[in-house]
Every structure is written in structure tokens, then in C-alpha cells.
Short mmCIF file of C-alpha atoms and ligand atoms in Angstrom, two decimals:
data_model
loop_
_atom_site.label_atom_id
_atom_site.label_comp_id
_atom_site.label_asym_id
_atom_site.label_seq_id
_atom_site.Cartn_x
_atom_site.Cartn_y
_atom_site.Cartn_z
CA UNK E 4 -1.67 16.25 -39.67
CA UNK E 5 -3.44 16.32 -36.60
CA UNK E 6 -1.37 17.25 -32.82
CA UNK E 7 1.17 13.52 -31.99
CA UNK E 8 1.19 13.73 -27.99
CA UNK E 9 4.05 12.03 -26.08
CA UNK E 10 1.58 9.37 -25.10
CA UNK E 11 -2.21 8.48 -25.30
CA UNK E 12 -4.82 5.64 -24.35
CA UNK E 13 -6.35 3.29 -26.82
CA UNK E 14 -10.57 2.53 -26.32
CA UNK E 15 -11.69 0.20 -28.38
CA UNK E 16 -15.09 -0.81 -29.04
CA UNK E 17 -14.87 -3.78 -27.04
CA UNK E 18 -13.53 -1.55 -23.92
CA UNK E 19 -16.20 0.78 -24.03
CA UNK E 20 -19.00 -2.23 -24.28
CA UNK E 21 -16.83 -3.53 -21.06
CA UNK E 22 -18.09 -0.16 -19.24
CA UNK E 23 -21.28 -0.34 -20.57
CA UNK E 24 -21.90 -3.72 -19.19
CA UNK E 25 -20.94 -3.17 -15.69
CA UNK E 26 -23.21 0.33 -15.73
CA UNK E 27 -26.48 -1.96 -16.15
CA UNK E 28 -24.82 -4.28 -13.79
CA UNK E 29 -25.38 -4.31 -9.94
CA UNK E 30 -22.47 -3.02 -8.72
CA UNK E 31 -20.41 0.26 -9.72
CA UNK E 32 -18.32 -0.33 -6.76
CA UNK E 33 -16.31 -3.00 -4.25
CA UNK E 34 -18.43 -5.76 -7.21
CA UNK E 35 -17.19 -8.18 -9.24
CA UNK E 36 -15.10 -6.46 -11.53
CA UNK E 37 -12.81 -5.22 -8.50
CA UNK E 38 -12.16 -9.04 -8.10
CA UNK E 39 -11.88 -10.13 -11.67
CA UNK E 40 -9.21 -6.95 -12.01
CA UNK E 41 -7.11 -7.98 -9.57
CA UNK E 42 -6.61 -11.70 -10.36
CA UNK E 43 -6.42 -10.76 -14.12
CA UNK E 44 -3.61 -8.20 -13.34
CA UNK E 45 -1.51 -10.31 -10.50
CA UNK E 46 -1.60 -13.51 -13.42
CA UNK E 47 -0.78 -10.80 -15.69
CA UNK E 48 2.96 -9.97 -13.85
CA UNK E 49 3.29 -13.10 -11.98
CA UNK E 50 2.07 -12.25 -8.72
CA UNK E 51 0.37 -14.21 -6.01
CA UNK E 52 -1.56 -10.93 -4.47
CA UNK E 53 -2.97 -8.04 -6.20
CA UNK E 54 -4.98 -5.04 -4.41
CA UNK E 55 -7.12 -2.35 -7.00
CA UNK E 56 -6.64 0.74 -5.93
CA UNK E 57 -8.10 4.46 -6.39
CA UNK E 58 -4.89 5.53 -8.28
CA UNK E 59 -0.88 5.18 -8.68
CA UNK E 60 -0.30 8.04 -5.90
CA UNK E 61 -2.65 6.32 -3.08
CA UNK E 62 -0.78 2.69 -3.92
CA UNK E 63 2.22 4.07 -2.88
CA UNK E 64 0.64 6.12 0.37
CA UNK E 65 -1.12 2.75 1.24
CA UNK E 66 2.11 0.53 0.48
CA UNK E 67 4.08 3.00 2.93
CA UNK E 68 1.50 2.47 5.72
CA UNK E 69 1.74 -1.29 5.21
CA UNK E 70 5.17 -1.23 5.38
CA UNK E 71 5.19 0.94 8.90
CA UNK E 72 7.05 4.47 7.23
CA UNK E 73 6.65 6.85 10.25
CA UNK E 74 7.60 9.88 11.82
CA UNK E 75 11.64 10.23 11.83
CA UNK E 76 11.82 6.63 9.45
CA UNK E 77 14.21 7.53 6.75
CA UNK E 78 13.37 6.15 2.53
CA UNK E 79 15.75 6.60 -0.40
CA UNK E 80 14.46 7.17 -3.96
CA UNK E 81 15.30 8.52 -7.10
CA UNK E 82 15.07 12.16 -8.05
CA UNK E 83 13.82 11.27 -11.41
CA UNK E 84 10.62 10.08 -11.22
CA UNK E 85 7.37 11.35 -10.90
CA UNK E 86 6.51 13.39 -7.07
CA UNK E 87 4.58 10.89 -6.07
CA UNK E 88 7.09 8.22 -5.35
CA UNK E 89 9.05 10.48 -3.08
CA UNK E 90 5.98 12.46 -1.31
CA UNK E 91 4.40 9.20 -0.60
CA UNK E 92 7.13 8.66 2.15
CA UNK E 93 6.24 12.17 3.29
CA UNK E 94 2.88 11.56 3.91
CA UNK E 95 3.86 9.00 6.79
CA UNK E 96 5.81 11.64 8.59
CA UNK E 97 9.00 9.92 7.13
CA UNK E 98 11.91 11.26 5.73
CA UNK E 99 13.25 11.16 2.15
CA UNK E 100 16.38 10.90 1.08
CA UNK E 101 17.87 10.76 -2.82
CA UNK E 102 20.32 9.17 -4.22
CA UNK E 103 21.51 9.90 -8.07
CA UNK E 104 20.51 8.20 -10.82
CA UNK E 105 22.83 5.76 -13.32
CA UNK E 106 24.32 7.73 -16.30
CA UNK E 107 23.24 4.83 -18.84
CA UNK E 108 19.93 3.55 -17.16
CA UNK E 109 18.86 6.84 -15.54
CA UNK E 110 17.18 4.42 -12.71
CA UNK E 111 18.69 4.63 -9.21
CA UNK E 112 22.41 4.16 -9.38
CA UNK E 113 22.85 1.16 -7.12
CA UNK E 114 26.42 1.48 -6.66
CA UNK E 115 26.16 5.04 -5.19
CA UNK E 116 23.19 3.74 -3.19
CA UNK E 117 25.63 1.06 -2.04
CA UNK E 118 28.09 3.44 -0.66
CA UNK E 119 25.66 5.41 1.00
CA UNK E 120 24.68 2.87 2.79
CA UNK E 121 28.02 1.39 3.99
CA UNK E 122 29.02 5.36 4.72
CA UNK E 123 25.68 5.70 7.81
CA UNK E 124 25.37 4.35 10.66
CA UNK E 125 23.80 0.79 10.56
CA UNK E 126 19.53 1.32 11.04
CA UNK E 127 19.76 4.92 9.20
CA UNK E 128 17.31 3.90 6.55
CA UNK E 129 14.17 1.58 6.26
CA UNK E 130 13.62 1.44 3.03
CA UNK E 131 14.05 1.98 -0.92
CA UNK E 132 11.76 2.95 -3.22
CA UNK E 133 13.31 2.13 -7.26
CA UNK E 134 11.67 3.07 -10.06
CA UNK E 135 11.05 1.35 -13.23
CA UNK E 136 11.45 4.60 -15.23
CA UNK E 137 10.69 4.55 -18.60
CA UNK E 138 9.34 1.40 -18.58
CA UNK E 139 13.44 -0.23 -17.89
CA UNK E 140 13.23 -2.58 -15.01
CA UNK E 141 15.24 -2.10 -12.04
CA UNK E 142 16.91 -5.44 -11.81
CA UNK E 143 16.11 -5.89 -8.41
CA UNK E 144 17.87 -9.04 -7.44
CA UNK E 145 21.13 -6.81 -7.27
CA UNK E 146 18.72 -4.17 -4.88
CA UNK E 147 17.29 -7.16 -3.17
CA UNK E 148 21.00 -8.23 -1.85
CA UNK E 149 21.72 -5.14 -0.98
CA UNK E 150 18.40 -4.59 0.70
CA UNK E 151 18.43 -7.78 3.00
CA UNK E 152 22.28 -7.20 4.19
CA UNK E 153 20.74 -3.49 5.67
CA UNK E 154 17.62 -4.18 6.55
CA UNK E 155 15.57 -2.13 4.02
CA UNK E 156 12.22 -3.24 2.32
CA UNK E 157 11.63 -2.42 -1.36
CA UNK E 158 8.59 -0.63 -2.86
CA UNK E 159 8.73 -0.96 -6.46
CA UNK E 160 7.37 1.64 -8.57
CA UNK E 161 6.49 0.04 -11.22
CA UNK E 162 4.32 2.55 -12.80
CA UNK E 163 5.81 2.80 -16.08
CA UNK E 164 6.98 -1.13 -16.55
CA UNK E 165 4.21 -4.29 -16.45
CA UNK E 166 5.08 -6.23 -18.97
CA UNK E 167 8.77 -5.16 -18.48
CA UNK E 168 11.25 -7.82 -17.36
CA UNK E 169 14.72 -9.13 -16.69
CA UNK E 170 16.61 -12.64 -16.33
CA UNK E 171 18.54 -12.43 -13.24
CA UNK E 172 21.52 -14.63 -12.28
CA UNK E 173 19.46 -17.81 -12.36
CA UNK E 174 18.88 -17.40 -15.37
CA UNK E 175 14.92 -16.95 -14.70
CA UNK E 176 12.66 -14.60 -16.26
CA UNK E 177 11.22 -11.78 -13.65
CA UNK E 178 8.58 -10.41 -14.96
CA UNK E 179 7.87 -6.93 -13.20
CA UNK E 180 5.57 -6.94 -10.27
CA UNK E 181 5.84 -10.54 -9.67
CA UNK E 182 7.05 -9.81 -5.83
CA UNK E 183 10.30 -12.13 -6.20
CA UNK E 184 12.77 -9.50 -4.98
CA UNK E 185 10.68 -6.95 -4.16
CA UNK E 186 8.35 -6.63 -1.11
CA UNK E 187 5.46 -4.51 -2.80
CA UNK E 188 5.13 -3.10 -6.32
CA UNK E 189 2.66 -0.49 -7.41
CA UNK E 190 1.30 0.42 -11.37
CA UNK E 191 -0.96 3.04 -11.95
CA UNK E 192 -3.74 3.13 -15.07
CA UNK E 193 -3.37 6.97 -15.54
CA UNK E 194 -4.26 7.68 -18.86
CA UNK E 195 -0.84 7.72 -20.32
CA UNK E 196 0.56 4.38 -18.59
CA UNK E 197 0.20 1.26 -20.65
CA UNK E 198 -3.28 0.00 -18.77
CA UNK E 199 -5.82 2.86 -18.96
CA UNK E 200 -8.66 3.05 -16.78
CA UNK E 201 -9.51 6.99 -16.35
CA UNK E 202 -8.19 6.86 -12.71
CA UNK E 203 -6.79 3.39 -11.14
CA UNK E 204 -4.04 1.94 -9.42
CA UNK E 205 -2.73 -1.57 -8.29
CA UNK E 206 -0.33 -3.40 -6.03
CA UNK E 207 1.12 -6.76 -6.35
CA UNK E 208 2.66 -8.91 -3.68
CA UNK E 209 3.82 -12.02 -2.63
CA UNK E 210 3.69 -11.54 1.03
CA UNK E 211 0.20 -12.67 2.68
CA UNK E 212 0.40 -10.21 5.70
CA UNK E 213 1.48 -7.10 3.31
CA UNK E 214 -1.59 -8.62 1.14
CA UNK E 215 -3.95 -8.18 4.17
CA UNK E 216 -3.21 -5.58 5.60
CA UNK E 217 -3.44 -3.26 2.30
CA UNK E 218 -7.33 -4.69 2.18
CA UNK E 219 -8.24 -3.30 5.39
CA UNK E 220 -6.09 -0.18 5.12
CA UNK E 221 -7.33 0.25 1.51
CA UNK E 222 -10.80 0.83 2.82
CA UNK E 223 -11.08 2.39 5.76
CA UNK E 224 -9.46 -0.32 7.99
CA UNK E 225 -12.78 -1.91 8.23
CA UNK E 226 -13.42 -5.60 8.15
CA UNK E 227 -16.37 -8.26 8.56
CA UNK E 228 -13.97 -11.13 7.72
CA UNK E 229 -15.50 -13.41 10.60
CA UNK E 230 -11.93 -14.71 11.23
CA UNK E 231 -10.67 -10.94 12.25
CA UNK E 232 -13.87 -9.73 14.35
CA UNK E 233 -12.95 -9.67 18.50
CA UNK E 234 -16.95 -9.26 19.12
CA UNK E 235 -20.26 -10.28 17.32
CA UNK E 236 -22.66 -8.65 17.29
CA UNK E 237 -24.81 -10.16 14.34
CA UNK E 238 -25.26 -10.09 10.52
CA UNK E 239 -24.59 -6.20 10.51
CA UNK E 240 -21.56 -6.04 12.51
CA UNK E 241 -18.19 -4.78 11.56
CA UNK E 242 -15.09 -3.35 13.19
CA UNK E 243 -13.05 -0.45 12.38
CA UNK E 244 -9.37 -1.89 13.46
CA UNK E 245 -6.97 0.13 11.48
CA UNK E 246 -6.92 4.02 10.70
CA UNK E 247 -7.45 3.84 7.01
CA UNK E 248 -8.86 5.12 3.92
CA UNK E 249 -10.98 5.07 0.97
CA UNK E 250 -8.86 4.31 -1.64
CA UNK E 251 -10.58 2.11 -3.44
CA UNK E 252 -11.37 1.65 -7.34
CA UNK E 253 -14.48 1.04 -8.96
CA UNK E 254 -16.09 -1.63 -10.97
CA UNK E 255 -16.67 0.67 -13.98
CA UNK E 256 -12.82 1.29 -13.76
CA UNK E 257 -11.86 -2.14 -13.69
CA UNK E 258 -14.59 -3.30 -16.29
CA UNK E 259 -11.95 -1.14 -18.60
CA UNK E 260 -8.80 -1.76 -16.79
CA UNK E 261 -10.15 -5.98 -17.53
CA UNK E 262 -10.80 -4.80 -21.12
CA UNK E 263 -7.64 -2.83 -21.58
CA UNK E 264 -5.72 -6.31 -19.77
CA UNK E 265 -6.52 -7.80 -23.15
CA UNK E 266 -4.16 -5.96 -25.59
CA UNK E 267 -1.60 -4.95 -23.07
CA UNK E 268 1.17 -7.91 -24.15
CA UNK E 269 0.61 -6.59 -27.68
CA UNK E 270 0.83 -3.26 -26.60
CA UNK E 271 4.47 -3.61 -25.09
CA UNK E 272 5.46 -5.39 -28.28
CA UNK E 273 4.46 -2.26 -30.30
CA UNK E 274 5.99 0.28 -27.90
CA UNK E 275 9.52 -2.15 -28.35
CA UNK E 276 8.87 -2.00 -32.46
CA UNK E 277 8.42 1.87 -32.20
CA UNK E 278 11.28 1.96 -30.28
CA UNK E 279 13.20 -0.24 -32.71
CA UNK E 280 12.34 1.96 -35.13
CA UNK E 281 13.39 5.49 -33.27
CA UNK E 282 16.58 3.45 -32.50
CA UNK E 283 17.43 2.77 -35.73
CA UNK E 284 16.78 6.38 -37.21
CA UNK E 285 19.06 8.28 -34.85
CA UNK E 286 21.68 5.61 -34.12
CA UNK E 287 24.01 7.79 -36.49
CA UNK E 288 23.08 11.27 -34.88
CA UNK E 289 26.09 12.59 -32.73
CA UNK E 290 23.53 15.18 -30.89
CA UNK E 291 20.88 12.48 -29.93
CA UNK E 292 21.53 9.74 -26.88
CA UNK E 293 18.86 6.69 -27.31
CA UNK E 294 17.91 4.26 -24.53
CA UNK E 295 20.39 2.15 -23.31
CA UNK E 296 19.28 -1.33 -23.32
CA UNK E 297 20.80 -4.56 -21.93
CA UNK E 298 20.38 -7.71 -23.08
CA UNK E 299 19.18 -9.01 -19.93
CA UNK E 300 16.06 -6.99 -19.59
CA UNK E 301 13.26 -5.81 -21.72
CA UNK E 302 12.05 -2.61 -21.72
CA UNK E 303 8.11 -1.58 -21.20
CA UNK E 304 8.38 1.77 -23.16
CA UNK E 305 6.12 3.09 -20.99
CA UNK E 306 8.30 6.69 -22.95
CA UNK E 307 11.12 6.59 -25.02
CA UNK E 308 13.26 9.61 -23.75
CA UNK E 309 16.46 10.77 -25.66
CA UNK E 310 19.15 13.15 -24.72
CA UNK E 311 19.78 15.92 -26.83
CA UNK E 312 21.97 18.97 -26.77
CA UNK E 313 19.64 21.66 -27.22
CA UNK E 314 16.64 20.25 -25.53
CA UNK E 315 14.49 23.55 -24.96
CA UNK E 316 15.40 23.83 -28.98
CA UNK E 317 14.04 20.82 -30.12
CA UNK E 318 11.37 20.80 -27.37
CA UNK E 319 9.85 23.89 -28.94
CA UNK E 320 10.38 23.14 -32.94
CA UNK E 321 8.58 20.29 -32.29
CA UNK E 322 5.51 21.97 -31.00
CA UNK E 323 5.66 24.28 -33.36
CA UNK E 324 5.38 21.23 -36.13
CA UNK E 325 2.48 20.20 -33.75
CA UNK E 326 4.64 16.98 -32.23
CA UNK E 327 4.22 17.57 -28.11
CA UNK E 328 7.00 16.06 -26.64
CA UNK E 329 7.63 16.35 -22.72
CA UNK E 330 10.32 16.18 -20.74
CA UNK E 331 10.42 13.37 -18.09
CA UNK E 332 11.29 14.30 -15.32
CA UNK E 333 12.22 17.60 -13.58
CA UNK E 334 14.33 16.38 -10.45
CA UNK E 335 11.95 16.51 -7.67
CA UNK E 336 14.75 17.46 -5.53
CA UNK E 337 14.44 20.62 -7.32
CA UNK E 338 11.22 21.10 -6.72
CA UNK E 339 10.43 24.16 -4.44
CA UNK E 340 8.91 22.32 -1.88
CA UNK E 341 11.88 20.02 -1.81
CA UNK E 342 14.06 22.98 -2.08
CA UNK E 343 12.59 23.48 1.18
CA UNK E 344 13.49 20.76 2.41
CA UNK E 345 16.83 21.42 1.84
CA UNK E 346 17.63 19.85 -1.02
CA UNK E 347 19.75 22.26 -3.68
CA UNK E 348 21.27 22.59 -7.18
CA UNK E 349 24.32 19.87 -7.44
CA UNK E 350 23.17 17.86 -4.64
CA UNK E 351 22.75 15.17 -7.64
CA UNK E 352 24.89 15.89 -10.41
CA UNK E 353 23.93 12.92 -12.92
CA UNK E 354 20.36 13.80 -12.74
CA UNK E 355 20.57 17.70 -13.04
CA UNK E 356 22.82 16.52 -16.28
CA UNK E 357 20.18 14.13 -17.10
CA UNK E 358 17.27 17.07 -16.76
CA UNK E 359 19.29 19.60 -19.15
CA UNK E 360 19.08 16.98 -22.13
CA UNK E 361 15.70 14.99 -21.24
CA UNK E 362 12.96 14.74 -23.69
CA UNK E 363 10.30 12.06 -24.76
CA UNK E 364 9.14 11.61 -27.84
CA UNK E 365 5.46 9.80 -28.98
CA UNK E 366 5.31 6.90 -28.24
CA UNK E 367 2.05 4.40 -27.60
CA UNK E 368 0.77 1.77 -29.65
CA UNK E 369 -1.54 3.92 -31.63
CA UNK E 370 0.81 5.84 -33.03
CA UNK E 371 1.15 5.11 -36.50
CA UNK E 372 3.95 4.62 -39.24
CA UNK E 373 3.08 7.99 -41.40
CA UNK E 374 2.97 9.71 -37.54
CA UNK E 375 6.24 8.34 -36.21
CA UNK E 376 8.26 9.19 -39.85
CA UNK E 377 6.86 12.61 -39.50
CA UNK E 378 8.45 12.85 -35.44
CA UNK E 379 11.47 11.51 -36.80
CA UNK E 380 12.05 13.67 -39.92
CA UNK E 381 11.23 16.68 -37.65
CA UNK E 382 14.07 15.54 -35.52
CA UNK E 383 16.35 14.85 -37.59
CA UNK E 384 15.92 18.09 -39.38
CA UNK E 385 15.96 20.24 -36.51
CA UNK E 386 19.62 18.50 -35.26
CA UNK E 387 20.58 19.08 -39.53
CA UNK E 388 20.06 22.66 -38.92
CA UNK E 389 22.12 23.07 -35.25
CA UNK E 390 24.93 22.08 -36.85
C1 LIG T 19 1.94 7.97 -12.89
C2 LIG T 19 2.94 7.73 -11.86
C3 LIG T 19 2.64 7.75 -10.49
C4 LIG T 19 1.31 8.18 -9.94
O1 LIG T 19 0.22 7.53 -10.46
P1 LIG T 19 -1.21 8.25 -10.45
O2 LIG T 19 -2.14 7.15 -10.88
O3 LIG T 19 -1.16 9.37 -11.42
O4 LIG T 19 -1.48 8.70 -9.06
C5 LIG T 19 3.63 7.43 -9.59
N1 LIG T 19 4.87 7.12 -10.00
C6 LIG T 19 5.21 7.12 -11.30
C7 LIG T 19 6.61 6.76 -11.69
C8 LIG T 19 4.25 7.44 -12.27
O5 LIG T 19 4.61 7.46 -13.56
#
């Protein structure tokens, strides 16, 4: 049997005819697929706004300038998550500070972020990033209280979770990214994420101003939108009013990331069937934790992660049966440069814990019955013989 990664993209014909298309077109860039990407995408998770962006990492940079993070501001996150959503604040000159992560969930514990809050003086912190890890949606009506009685904005990273949702206290269905309770979120098309489109990002809004300003800032903080221009000068003219960027995506990327849009319902319903199916295999295993799941949300799968005693163990038998699991994440507030920053071993208990036992098996649409039994027969025999 050929190498099963953790995760992997699906092309399809149709994808690849997608990118064809839009390389005899007019435009490879800031054309019509840009536009046809980001209203796809926002109908997609319920948004009114959507902005296409270079990739996951420069959505969150560009979401932190539109919220105002600078010098001395102070953001809490999680330490489990990818860099990205932590360094992001970083890059503004802010300040980042962790909180641990739920025992069950793994996401952001909101009760401990609760107490932090109540415990500094009022102003300390501007805002929250949560992540969606795993593909489990923050339920972000809880955060969203929270949020408003400090003062904080919320940055969703939503990487791992469209198509994710949960039914809050209304008894409404919030589909992730829809901008309800939180002020921005951001999803990246990275290979392994649920939307591939080589590199690519995107963030979804509800809030006009947030909208517009990520436009200009997204490309160099440039506009010729008549309505914004203090002089003319003619056809040519343009003004530079914001320090920005070039993050932007182009329309080969979103030819695929509209392709991709297609089958990515039916891709979430997979992941939750593989997951169904890991579930059910290891629900009797004493070693092996599986997701928790509550009945209010439903889960992405953008991984399904376990925790298992003997991680590095397993970790390795499985690559040696060619199955390449990965472990997701390592805390970033263990990460060197974090270190120097201050940050040390058992400043977050629950996520250290969490790191010892972490590992994620396959899991993608792709992946087929005959590859799945063959993960799950390896795991069960390697926890058979650690007894
Ligand atoms: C992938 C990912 C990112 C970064 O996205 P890129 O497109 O790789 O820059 C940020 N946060 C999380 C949680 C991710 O999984």
C-alpha cells in the first residue's frame, strides 16, 4: 500500500480545467475570479463580506492592522494552534498573551479566559484571537458576551472549520465565518485545509468599515474608488492613503479555490463519516481519547487528533507501517522564540498535557475504506501490544 498522510488535497478534472481556463483568460491577477471567489466563499459561510487573500498567515497580519493591534496593545490566544495566529499580533508591535486550552475541546478554555480577565486591570487587553482547532467551532456567542462586557474584538481563526457550525442559545444555526459574534474570521486554502488552492487565504465579515479597510490595506493601501480620492487628477490617478501591502491572491488561485467551493459541503460530510468511523473503532480502547463532540456543534474535521499514552510510540510504528501521522500542535509558547519571550514549561498545564498525548491520524475525503481499516488495525494493534 502506498504512504496514507495525515491530510491531502483532492484535484479533480474539473478543478484543473478551472485553472486552465483562467490561464487563456485575461487576467491572472486582481480579475474576475478574485470576485467570483469571494462572493462564492462569503455565501458559502454566511457572510455579508469576504476579502481573497495571498494566504492564511497574511489574513490574520491584515485582520490585526484593521483592527488597530499596535505597539504595547495586548491579544490573548491559544497555545495550540498553528504560529501564525499568535505571531500575527506580533507583527503589529503588540503583545501576546495565552491562555490554556479546555481539557475536552482543546480550544481556548473560556472560563480561565474569563478569570483572567476579571483578575487585570480594566483596558489590559484588546482583543482575542479563538481558534477553531480541529475543525470544532468555538461557540462564540459565549466569547462574544464576554468580549463586549471588556471591550475586546474577536478574530476568528477559522482555518481549520468552514463548514463547521453550532446552534447557539437561540436556537439558530451559526455557520462558521458568518461574522454573527465574531468581528473578523480568517480560512486559509493551504494544501491540507478543506479548500485547496496551492497558496490562498480569505476573510469574512459583517462589518462594512472592517470590509473596507482590509481592501485598501490588502493591496498596498491604494485606491481609485472615486468616492475615497481627496484630488483628481484624471483617468490615471490614484492615491496611496494607507501603509499597506500586497497580499493579494490570484485569479488562477481562485479559478481552483471556485472549483474546489464545489465539493467542499460533501467534503465535510466525508471527514464527519471518517470520523464516525475512527469513533466507533476505538470507543472501547482504554489508551486512546477520541474527539469530544457536543451536540450543539458540528465538527469540520479539518484533523481528527486522539490522545494516546505512548504517543512518540505509536507516532513512529505508524511510519514505520507507512501511515504519517502528525502531531497537532507543539505549544507555541514553547517555542524558542516564545521561550524568549518569556514564556516557560508549566506556564499552561492543560496544553503541555495535551502536547504529550497529541496525534492526528488521516483524515480527508480521499481517503478510502481499505486505507482507513489499514490506519485503524495498525492502531489498534500497536495499543494490543503496550499492554
Ligand atoms: C494553516 C493555518 C494558518 C496559516 O495559514 P497559511 O495559509 O498556511 O498561511 C493559520 N492558523 C491556523 C490554525 C492554520 O491551520
Amino acid at each position: 500500500m502506498k504512504a496514507i498522510p495525515y491530510g491531502r488535497q483532492y484535484i479533480s478534472d474539473e478543478d484543473i480545467a478551472a485553472v486552465v481556463e483562467t490561464l487563456r483568460s485575461d487576467f491572472l491577477t486582481q480579475g474576475p475570479k478574485v470576485k467570483e471567489f469571494e462572493s462564492k466563499f462569503a455565501e458559502y459561510v454566511g457572510a455579508k463580506y469576504a476579502v481573497a487573500v495571498s494566504n492564511g498567515t497574511t489574513a490574520l497580519h491584515l485582520c490585526n492592522l484593521a483592527l488597530g493591534t499596535k505597539f504595547g496593545d495586548k491579544v490573548i490566544t491559544t497555545p495550540i494552534t498553528f504560529a501564525a495566529s499568535a505571531n500575527s499580533v506580533l507583527y503589529c508591535g503588540g503583545e501576546v498573551d495565552f491562555v490554556d486550552i479546555d481539557p475536552d475541546t482543546y480550544l481556548l478554555d473560556i472560563d480561565k479566559l474569563e478569570e483572567k480577565l476579571e483578575n487585570a486591570p480594566k483596558g489590559t487587553f484588546n482583543g482575542v484571537i479563538p481558534v477553531d482547532l480541529a475543525g470544532y467551532p468555538v461557540n462564540v456567542e459565549r466569547l462574544r458576551q464576554i468580549a463586549d462586557k471588556y471591550n475586546l474584538w474577536i478574530l476568528e481563526d477559522a482555518c481549520h472549520a468552514p463548514g463547521g457550525y453550532f446552534i447557539d442559545s437561540k436556537n439558530s444555526r451559526q455557520s462558521c465565518g458568518n461574522g454573527v459574534y465574531s468581528d473578523l474570521h480568517i480560512f486559509s486554502f493551504h494544501p491540507v485545509k478543506h479548500i485547496a488552492t496551492g497558496e490562498g487565504g480569505m476573510i469574512t465579515t459583517n462589518d462594512e468599515k472592517l470590509y473596507k479597510k482590509l481592501k485598501l490595506l490588502c493591496t498596498h493601501g491604494i485606491t481609485k474608488d472615486p468616492e475615497l480620492l481627496t484630488e483628481d487628477h484624471g483617468g490615471w490617478y490614484y492615491e496611496m492613503q494607507e501603509l499597506g501591502y500586497n497580499y493579494r491572491i490570484s485569479d488562477i488561485n481562485c479559478a481552483l479555490g471556485v472549483s474546489q467551493l464545489k465539493r467542499a459541503k460533501e467534503g465535510v460530510s466525508k471527514r464527519n463519516e471518517i470520523a464516525r468511523k475512527y469513533n466507533e473503532a476505538f470507543k472501547n480502547i482504554a489508551q486512546i481519547k477520541t474527539p469530544f463532540i457536543a451536540d450543539n456543534t458540528y465538527h469540520a474535521y479539518h484533523l481528527y487528533i486522539i490522545l494516546v499514552e505512548n504517543r512518540k510510540g505509536l507516532y513512529d510504528y505508524l511510519r514505520k507501517n507507512g501511515i504519517y501521522a502528525q502531531v497537532h500542535y507543539i505549544p507555541v509558547h514553547l517555542q524558542p522564540y516564545y521561550r524568549r519571550l518569556g514564556w516557560k514549561n508549566g506556564d499552561l498545564p492543560v496544553a503541555e498535557e495535551y502536547y504529550e498525548k497529541a496525534l492526528s491520524l488521516p483524515m480527508y475525503p480521499t481517503l478510502t475504506d481499505d486505507e482507513q481499516n489499514y490506519v485503524i488495525d495498525k492502531v489498534l494493534e500497536f495499543v494490543k501490544n503496550e499492554k
